[in-house]
mmCIF file of C-alpha atoms in Angstrom:
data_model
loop_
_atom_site.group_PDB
_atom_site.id
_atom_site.type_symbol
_atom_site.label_atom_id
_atom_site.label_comp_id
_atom_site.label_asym_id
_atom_site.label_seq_id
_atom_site.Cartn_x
_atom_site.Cartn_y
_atom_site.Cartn_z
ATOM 1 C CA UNK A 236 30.193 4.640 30.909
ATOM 2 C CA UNK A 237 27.679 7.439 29.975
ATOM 3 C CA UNK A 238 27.894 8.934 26.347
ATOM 4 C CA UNK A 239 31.334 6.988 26.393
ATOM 5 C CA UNK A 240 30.433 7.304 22.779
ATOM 6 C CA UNK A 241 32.555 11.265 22.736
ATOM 7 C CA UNK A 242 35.425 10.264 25.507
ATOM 8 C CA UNK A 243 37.936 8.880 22.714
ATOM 9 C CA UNK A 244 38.702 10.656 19.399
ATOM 10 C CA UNK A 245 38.469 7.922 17.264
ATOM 11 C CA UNK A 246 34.649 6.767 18.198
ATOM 12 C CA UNK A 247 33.547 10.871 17.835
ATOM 13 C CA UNK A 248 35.069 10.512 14.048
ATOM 14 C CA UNK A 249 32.965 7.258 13.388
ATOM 15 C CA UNK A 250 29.636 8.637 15.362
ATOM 16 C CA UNK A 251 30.311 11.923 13.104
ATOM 17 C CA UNK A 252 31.010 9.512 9.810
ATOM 18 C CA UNK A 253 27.477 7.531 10.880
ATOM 19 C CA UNK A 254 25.755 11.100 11.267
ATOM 20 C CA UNK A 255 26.991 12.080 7.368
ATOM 21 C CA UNK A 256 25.899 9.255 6.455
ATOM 22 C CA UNK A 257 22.277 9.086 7.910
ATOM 23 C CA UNK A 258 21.763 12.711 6.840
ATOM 24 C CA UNK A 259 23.152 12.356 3.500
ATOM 25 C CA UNK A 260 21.244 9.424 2.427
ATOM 26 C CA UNK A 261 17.858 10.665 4.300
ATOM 27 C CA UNK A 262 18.198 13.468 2.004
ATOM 28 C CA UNK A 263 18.690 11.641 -1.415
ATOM 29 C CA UNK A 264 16.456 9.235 -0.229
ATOM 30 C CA UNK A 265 13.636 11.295 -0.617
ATOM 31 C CA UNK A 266 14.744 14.567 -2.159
ATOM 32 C CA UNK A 267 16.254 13.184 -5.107
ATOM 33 C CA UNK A 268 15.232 9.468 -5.709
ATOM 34 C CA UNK A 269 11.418 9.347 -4.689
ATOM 35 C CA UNK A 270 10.117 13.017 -5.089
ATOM 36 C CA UNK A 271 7.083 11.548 -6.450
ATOM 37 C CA UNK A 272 4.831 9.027 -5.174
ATOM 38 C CA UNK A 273 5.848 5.342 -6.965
ATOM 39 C CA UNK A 274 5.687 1.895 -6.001
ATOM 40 C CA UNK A 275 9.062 0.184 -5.164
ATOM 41 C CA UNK A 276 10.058 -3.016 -7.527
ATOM 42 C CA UNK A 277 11.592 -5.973 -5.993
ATOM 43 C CA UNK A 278 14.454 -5.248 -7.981
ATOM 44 C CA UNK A 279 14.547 -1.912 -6.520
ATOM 45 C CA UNK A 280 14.452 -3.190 -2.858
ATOM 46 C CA UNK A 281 16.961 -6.012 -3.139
ATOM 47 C CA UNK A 282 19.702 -3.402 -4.318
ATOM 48 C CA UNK A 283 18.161 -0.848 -1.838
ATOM 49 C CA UNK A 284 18.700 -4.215 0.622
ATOM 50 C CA UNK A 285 22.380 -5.140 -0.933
ATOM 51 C CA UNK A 286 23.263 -1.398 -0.576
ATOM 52 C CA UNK A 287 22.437 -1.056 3.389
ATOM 53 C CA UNK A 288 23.916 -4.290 4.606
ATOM 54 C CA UNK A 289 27.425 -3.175 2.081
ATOM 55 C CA UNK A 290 27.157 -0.141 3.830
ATOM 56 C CA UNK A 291 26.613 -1.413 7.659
ATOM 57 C CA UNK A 292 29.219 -4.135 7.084
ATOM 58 C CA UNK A 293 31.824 -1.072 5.746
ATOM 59 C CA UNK A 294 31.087 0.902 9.470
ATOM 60 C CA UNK A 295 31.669 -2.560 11.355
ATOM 61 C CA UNK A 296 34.762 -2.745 9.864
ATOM 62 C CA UNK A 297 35.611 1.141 10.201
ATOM 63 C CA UNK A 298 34.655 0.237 14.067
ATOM 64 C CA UNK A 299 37.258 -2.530 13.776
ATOM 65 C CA UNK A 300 40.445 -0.402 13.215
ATOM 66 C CA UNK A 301 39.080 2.708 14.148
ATOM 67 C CA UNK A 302 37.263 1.586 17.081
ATOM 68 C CA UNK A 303 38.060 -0.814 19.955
ATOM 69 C CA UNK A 304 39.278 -3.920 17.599
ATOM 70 C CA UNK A 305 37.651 -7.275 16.829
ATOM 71 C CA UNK A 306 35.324 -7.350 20.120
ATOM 72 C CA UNK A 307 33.653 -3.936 19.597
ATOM 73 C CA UNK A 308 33.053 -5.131 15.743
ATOM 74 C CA UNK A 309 31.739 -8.171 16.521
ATOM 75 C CA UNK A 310 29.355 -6.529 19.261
ATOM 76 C CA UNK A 311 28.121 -4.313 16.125
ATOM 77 C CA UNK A 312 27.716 -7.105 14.299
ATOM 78 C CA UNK A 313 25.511 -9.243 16.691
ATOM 79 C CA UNK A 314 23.625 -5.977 17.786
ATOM 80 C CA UNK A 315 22.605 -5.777 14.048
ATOM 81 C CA UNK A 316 22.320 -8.891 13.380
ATOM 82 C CA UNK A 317 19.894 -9.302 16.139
ATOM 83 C CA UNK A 318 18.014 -6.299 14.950
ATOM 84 C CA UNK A 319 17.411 -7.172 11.739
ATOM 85 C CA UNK A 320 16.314 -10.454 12.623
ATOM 86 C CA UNK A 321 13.787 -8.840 15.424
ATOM 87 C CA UNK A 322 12.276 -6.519 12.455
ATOM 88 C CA UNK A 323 10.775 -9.429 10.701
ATOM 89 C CA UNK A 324 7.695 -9.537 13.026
ATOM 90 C CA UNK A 325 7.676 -5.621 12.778
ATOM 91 C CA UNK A 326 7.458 -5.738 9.045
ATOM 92 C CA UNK A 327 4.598 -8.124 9.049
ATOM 93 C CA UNK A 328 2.647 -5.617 11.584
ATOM 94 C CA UNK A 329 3.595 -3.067 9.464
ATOM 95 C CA UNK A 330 2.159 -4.755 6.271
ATOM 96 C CA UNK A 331 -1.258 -5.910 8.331
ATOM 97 C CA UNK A 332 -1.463 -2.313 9.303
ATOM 98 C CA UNK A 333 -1.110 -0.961 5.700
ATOM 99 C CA UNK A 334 -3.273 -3.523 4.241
ATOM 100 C CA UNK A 335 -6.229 -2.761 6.872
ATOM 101 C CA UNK A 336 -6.455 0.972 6.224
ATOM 102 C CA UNK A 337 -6.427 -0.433 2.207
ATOM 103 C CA UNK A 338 -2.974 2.131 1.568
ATOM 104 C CA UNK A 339 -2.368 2.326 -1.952
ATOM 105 C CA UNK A 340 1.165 0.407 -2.667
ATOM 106 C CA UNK A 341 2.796 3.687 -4.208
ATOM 107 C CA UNK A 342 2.302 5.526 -0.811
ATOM 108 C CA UNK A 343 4.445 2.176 1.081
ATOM 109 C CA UNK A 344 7.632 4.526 0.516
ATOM 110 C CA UNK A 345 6.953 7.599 1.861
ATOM 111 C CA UNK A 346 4.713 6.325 4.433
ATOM 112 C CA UNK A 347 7.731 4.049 5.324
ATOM 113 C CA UNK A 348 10.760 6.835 5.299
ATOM 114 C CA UNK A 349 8.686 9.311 7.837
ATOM 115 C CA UNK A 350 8.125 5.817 10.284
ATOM 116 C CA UNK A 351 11.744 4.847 10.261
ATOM 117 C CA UNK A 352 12.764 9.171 10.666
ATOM 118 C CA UNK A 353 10.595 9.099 14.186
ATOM 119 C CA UNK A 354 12.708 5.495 14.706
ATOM 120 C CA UNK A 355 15.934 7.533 14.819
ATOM 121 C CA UNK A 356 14.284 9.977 16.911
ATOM 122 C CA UNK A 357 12.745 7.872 19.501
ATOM 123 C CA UNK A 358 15.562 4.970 19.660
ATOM 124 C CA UNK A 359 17.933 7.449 20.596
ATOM 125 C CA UNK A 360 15.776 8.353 23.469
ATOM 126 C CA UNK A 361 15.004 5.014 23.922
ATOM 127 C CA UNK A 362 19.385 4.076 24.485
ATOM 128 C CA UNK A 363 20.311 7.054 25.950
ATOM 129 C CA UNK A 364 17.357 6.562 28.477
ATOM 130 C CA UNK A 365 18.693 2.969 29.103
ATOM 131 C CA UNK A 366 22.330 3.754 29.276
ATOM 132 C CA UNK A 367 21.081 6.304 31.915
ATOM 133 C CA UNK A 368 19.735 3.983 33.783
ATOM 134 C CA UNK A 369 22.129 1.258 33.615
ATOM 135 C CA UNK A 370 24.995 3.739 34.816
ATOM 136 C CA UNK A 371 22.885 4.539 38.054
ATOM 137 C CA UNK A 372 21.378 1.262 38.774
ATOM 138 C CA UNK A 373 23.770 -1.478 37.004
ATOM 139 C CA UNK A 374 20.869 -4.319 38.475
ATOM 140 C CA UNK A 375 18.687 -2.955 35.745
ATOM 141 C CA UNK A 376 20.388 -5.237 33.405
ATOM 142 C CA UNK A 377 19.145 -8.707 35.338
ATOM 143 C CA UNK A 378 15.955 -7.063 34.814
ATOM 144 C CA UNK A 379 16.192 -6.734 31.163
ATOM 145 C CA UNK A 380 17.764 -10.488 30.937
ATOM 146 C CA UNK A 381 14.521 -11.747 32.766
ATOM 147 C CA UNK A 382 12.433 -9.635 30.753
ATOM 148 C CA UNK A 383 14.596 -11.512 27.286
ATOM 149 C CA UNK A 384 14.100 -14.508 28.830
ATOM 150 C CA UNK A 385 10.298 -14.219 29.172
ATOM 151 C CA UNK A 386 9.825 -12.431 25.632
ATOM 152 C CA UNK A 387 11.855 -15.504 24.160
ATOM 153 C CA UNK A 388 9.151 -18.247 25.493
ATOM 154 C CA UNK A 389 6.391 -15.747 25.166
ATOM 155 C CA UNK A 390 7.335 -15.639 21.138
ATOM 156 C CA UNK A 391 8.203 -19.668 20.930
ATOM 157 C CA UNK A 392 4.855 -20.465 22.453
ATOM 158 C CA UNK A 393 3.047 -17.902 20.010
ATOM 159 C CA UNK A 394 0.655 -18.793 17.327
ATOM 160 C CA UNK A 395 2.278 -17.887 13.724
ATOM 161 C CA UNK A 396 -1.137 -15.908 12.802
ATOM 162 C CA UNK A 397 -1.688 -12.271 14.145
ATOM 163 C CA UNK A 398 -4.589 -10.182 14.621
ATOM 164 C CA UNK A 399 -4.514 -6.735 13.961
ATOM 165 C CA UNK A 400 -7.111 -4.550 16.195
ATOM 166 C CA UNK A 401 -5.855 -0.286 15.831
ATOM 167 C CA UNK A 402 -9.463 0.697 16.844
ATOM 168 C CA UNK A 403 -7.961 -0.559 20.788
ATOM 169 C CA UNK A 404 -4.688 1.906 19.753
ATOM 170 C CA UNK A 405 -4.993 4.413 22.394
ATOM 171 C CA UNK A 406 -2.417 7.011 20.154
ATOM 172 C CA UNK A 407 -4.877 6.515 17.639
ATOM 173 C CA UNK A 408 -8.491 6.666 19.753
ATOM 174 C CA UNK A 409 -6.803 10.064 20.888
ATOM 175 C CA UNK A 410 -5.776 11.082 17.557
ATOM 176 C CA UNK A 411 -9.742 10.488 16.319
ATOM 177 C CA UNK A 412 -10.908 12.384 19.628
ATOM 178 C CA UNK A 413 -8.680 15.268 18.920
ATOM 179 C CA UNK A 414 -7.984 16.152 14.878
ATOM 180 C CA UNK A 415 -10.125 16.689 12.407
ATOM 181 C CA UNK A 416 -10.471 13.818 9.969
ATOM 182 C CA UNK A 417 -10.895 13.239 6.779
ATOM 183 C CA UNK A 418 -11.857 10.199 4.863
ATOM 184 C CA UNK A 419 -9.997 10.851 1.812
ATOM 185 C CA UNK A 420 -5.883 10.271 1.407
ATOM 186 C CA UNK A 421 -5.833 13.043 -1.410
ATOM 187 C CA UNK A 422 -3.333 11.698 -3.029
ATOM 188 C CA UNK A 423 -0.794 10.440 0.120
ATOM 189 C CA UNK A 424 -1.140 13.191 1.827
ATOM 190 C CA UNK A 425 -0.604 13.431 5.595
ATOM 191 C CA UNK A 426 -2.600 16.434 6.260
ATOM 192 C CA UNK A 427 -4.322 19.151 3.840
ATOM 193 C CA UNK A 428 -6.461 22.592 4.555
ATOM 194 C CA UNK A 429 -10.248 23.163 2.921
ATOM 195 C CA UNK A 430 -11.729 26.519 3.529
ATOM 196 C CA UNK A 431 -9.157 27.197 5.679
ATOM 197 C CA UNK A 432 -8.999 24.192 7.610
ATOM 198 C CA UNK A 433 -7.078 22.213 8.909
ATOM 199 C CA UNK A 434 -7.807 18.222 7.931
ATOM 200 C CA UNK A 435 -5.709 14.703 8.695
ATOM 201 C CA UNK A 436 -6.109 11.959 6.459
ATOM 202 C CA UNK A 437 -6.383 8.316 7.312
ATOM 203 C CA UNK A 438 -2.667 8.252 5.765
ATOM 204 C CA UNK A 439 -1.607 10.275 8.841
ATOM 205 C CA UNK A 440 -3.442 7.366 11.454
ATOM 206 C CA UNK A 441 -1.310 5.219 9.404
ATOM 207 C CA UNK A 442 1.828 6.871 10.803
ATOM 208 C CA UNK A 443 0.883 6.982 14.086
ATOM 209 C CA UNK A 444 0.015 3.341 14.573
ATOM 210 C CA UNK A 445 3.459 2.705 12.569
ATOM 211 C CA UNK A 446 5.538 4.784 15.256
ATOM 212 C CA UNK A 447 3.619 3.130 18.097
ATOM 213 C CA UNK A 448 4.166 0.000 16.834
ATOM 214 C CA UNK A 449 7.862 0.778 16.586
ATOM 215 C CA UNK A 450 8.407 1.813 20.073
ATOM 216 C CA UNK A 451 6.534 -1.280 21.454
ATOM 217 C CA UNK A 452 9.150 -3.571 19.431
ATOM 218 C CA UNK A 453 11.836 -1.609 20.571
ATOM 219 C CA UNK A 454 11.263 -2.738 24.229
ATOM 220 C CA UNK A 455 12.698 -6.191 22.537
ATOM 221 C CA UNK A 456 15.173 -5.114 20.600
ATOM 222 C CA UNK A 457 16.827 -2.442 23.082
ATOM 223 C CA UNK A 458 17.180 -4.599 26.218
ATOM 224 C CA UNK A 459 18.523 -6.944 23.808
ATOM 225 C CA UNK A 460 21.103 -4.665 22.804
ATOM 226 C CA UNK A 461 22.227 -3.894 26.143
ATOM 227 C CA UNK A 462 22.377 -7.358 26.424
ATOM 228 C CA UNK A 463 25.024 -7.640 24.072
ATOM 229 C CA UNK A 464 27.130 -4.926 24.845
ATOM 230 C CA UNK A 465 26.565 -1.487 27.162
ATOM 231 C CA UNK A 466 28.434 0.891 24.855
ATOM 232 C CA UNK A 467 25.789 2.835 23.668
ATOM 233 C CA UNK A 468 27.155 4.251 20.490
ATOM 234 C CA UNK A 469 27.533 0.474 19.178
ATOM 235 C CA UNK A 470 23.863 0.253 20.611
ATOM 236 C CA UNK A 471 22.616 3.070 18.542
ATOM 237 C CA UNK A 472 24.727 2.903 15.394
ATOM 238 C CA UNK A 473 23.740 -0.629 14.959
ATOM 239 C CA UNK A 474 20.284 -0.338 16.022
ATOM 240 C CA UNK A 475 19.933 2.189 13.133
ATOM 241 C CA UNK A 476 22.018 0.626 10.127
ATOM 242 C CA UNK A 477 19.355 -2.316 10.883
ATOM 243 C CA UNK A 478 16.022 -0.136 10.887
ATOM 244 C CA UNK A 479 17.959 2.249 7.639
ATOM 245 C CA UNK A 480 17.485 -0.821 5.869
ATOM 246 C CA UNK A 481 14.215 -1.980 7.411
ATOM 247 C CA UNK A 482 12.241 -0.509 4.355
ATOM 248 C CA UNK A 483 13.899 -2.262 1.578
ATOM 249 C CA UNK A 484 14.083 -5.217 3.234
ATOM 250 C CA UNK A 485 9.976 -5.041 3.824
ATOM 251 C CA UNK A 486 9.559 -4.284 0.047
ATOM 252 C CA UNK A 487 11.587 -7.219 -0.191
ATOM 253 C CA UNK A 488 10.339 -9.910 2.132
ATOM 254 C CA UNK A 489 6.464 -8.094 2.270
ATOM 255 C CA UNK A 490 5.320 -11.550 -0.309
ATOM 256 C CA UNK A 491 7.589 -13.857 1.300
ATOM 257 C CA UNK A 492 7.269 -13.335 4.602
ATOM 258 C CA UNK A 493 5.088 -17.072 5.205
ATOM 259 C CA UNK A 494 8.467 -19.282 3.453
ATOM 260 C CA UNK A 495 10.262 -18.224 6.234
ATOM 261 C CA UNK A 496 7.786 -19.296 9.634
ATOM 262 C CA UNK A 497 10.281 -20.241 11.863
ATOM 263 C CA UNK A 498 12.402 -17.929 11.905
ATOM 264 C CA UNK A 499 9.829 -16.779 14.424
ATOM 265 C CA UNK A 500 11.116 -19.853 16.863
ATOM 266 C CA UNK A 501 15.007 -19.416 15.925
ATOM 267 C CA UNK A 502 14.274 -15.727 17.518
ATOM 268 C CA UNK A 503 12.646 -16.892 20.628
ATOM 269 C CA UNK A 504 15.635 -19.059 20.862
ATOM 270 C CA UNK A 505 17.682 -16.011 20.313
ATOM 271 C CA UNK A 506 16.268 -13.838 22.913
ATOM 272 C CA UNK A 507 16.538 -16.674 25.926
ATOM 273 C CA UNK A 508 20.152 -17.212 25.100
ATOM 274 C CA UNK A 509 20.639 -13.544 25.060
ATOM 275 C CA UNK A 510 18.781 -13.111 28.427
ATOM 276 C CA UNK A 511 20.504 -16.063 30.093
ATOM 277 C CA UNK A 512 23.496 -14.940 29.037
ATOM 278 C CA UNK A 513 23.298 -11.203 30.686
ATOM 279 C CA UNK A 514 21.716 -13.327 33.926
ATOM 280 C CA UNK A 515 24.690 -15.454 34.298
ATOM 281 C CA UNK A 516 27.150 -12.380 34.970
ATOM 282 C CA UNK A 517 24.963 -12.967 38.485
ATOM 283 C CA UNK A 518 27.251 -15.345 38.728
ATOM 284 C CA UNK A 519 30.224 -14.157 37.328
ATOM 285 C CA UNK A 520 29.969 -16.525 34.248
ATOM 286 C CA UNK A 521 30.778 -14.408 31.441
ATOM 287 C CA UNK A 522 29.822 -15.575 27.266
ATOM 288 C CA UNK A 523 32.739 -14.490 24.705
ATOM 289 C CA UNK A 524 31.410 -12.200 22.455
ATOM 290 C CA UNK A 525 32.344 -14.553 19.838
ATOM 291 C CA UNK A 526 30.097 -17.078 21.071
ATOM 292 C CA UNK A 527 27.335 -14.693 21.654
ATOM 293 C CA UNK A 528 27.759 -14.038 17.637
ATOM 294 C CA UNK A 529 27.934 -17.391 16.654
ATOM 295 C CA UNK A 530 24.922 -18.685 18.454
ATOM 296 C CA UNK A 531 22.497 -15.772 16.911
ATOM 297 C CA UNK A 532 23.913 -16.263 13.621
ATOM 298 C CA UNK A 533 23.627 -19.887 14.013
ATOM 299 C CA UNK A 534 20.129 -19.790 15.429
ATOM 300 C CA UNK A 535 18.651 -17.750 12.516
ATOM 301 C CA UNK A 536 20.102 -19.041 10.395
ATOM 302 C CA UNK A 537 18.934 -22.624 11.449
ATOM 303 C CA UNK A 538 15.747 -21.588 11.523
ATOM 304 C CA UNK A 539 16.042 -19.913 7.637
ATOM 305 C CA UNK A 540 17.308 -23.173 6.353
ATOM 306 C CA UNK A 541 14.428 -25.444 8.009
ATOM 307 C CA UNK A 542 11.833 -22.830 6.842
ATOM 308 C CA UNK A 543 12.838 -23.517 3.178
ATOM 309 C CA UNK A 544 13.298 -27.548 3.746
ATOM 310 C CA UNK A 545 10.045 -28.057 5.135
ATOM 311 C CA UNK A 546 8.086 -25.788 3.382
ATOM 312 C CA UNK A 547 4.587 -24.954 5.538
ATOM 313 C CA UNK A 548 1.320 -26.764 4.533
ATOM 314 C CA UNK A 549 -1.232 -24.218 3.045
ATOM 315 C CA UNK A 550 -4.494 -24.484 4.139
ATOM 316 C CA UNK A 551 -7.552 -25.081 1.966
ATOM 317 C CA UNK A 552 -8.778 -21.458 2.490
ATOM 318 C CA UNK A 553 -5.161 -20.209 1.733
ATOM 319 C CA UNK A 554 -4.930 -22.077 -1.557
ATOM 320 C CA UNK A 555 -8.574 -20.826 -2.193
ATOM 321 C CA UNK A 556 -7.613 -17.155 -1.806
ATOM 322 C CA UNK A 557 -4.365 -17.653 -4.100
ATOM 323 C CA UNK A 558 -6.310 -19.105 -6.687
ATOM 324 C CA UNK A 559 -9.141 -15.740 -6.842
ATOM 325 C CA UNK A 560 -7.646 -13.161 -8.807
ATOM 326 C CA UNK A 561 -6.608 -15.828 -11.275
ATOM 327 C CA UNK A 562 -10.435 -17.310 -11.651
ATOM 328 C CA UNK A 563 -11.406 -13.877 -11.541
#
């Protein structure tokens, strides 16, 4: 099973059609279309949103006659889907972190793009890791199905409010300990030399805690993966369609995040059913793929609809706080 990914000629073409396209739009990303330090419009990142989900659907269905046919699609699909829906709570953390070290709102981009280029890194290392794993000791996968099952009723049972606290980071107390600091961003940059030295700037903490925070959500959203299929190239090249569009879709949803609270729930409910499913090959009982993709579609989607039906009650100090920079 092991880098299965390069046996067949037709899934090296796609893997080499995903790599063009990564590279390509990495590039143009940032070499051509944000050179310069600018806040994103929510016009912007709804066709920066449209764009990546045109584009992930167009591989699926590449996978689907190129690939191995309907299944292996609709594995792609649910791996995505699942992804996606898992980098909701990631792009909350993501905005708590950027609002707590006070980042100005034109840096979001750039910070962003360097935090999702260490997410291609790592993930890979992350799935090829797993796959090794899973090809040696095939148990490892009840493991990870406990582990989905746990995570699920961990996150139902979870207050909606989070508390950020990076001064307990220990990437970050080690990154204080060990570079030089400086208090200034001058002007978004990571790192800058005075009198011939070297300095980081609080922008650069604000990396590390994103790329920490990354590879402690990814112990969800991997095992989940393998949950839903152990071909590792649909693993990876779903995995990363979903986090290539993880930056629009926080520009998008950064304001809006609070209409949708239960999507939170139709997740836990997502990860159990995942995780119960991968624990009832125990005993033989095996979920069609098409079922797997109808119930995490279903589920989310659930969850979306009743988020917008019955709106959540703001609190007094909410409304309070909305109403400031108007009285102001």
């Amino acid at each position: 099973m092991l880098l299965n990914l390069f046996t067949g000629q037709n899934e090296g073409l796609l893997f080499g059609v995903f790599g063009v396209i990564i590279v390509v739009f990495l590039i143009v990303d940032l070499g051509v279309f944000h050179k310069k330090h600018q806040k994103v419009t929510q016009k912007e990142a709804l066709q920066q949103s449209i764009f990546w989900v045109l584009v992930s659907v167009g591989y699926g269905t590449l996978i689907y006659f190129y690939g191995e046919g309907p299944a292996a699609t609709l594995e792609f699909f649910s791996a995505y889907v699942t992804e996606k829906a898992l980098s909701v709570d990631n792009i909350f953390v993501i905005l708590l972190i950027l609002r707590y070290f006070n980042v100005k709102e034109e840096y979001y981009h750039n910070i962003l793009f360097w935090g999702i280029l260490g997410a291609i890194v790592f993930r890979a290392v992350f799935i090829f890791v797993g796959a090794l794993l899973i090809a040696e000791f095939h148990w490892i996968l009840y493991v990870f199905g406990v582990f989905l099952v746990y995570s699920g009723i961990k996150l139902f049972s979870e207050d909606d409010d989070m508390e950020l606290e990076p001064e307990k980071n220990p990437l970050l107390k080690a990154a204080k300990k060990v570079l030089p600091m400086s208090t200034s961003d001058k002007g978004g940059k990571f790192w800058f030399r005075e009198n011939g030295k070297l300095f980081f700037t609080p922008v650069f903490l604000v990396i590390i805690l994103i790329e920490s925070t990354d590879l402690i959500f990814a112990v969800d959203s991997i095992p989940a993966a393998f949950a839903i299929t152990q071909n590792e190239f649909v693993i990876y090249t779903s995995n990363i369609f979903a986090v290539m569009g993880l930056r629009a879709m926080f520009f998008l949803l950064a304001n809006v995040l609070d209409k949708f609270y239960l999507l939170q729930k139709g997740l836990s409910i997502v990860l159990i059913f995942i995780g119960a499913k991968m624990l009832a090959e125990i005993f033989d009982i095996h979920v069609p793929i098409y079922l797997s993709f109808s119930v995490i579609i279903g589920a989310l989607v659930f969850a979306i609809v009743l988020s917008l039906i019955f709106p959540k009650d703001e609190t007094p100090e909410e409304i309070i706080e909305e109403k400031l920079p108007a009285d102001e």
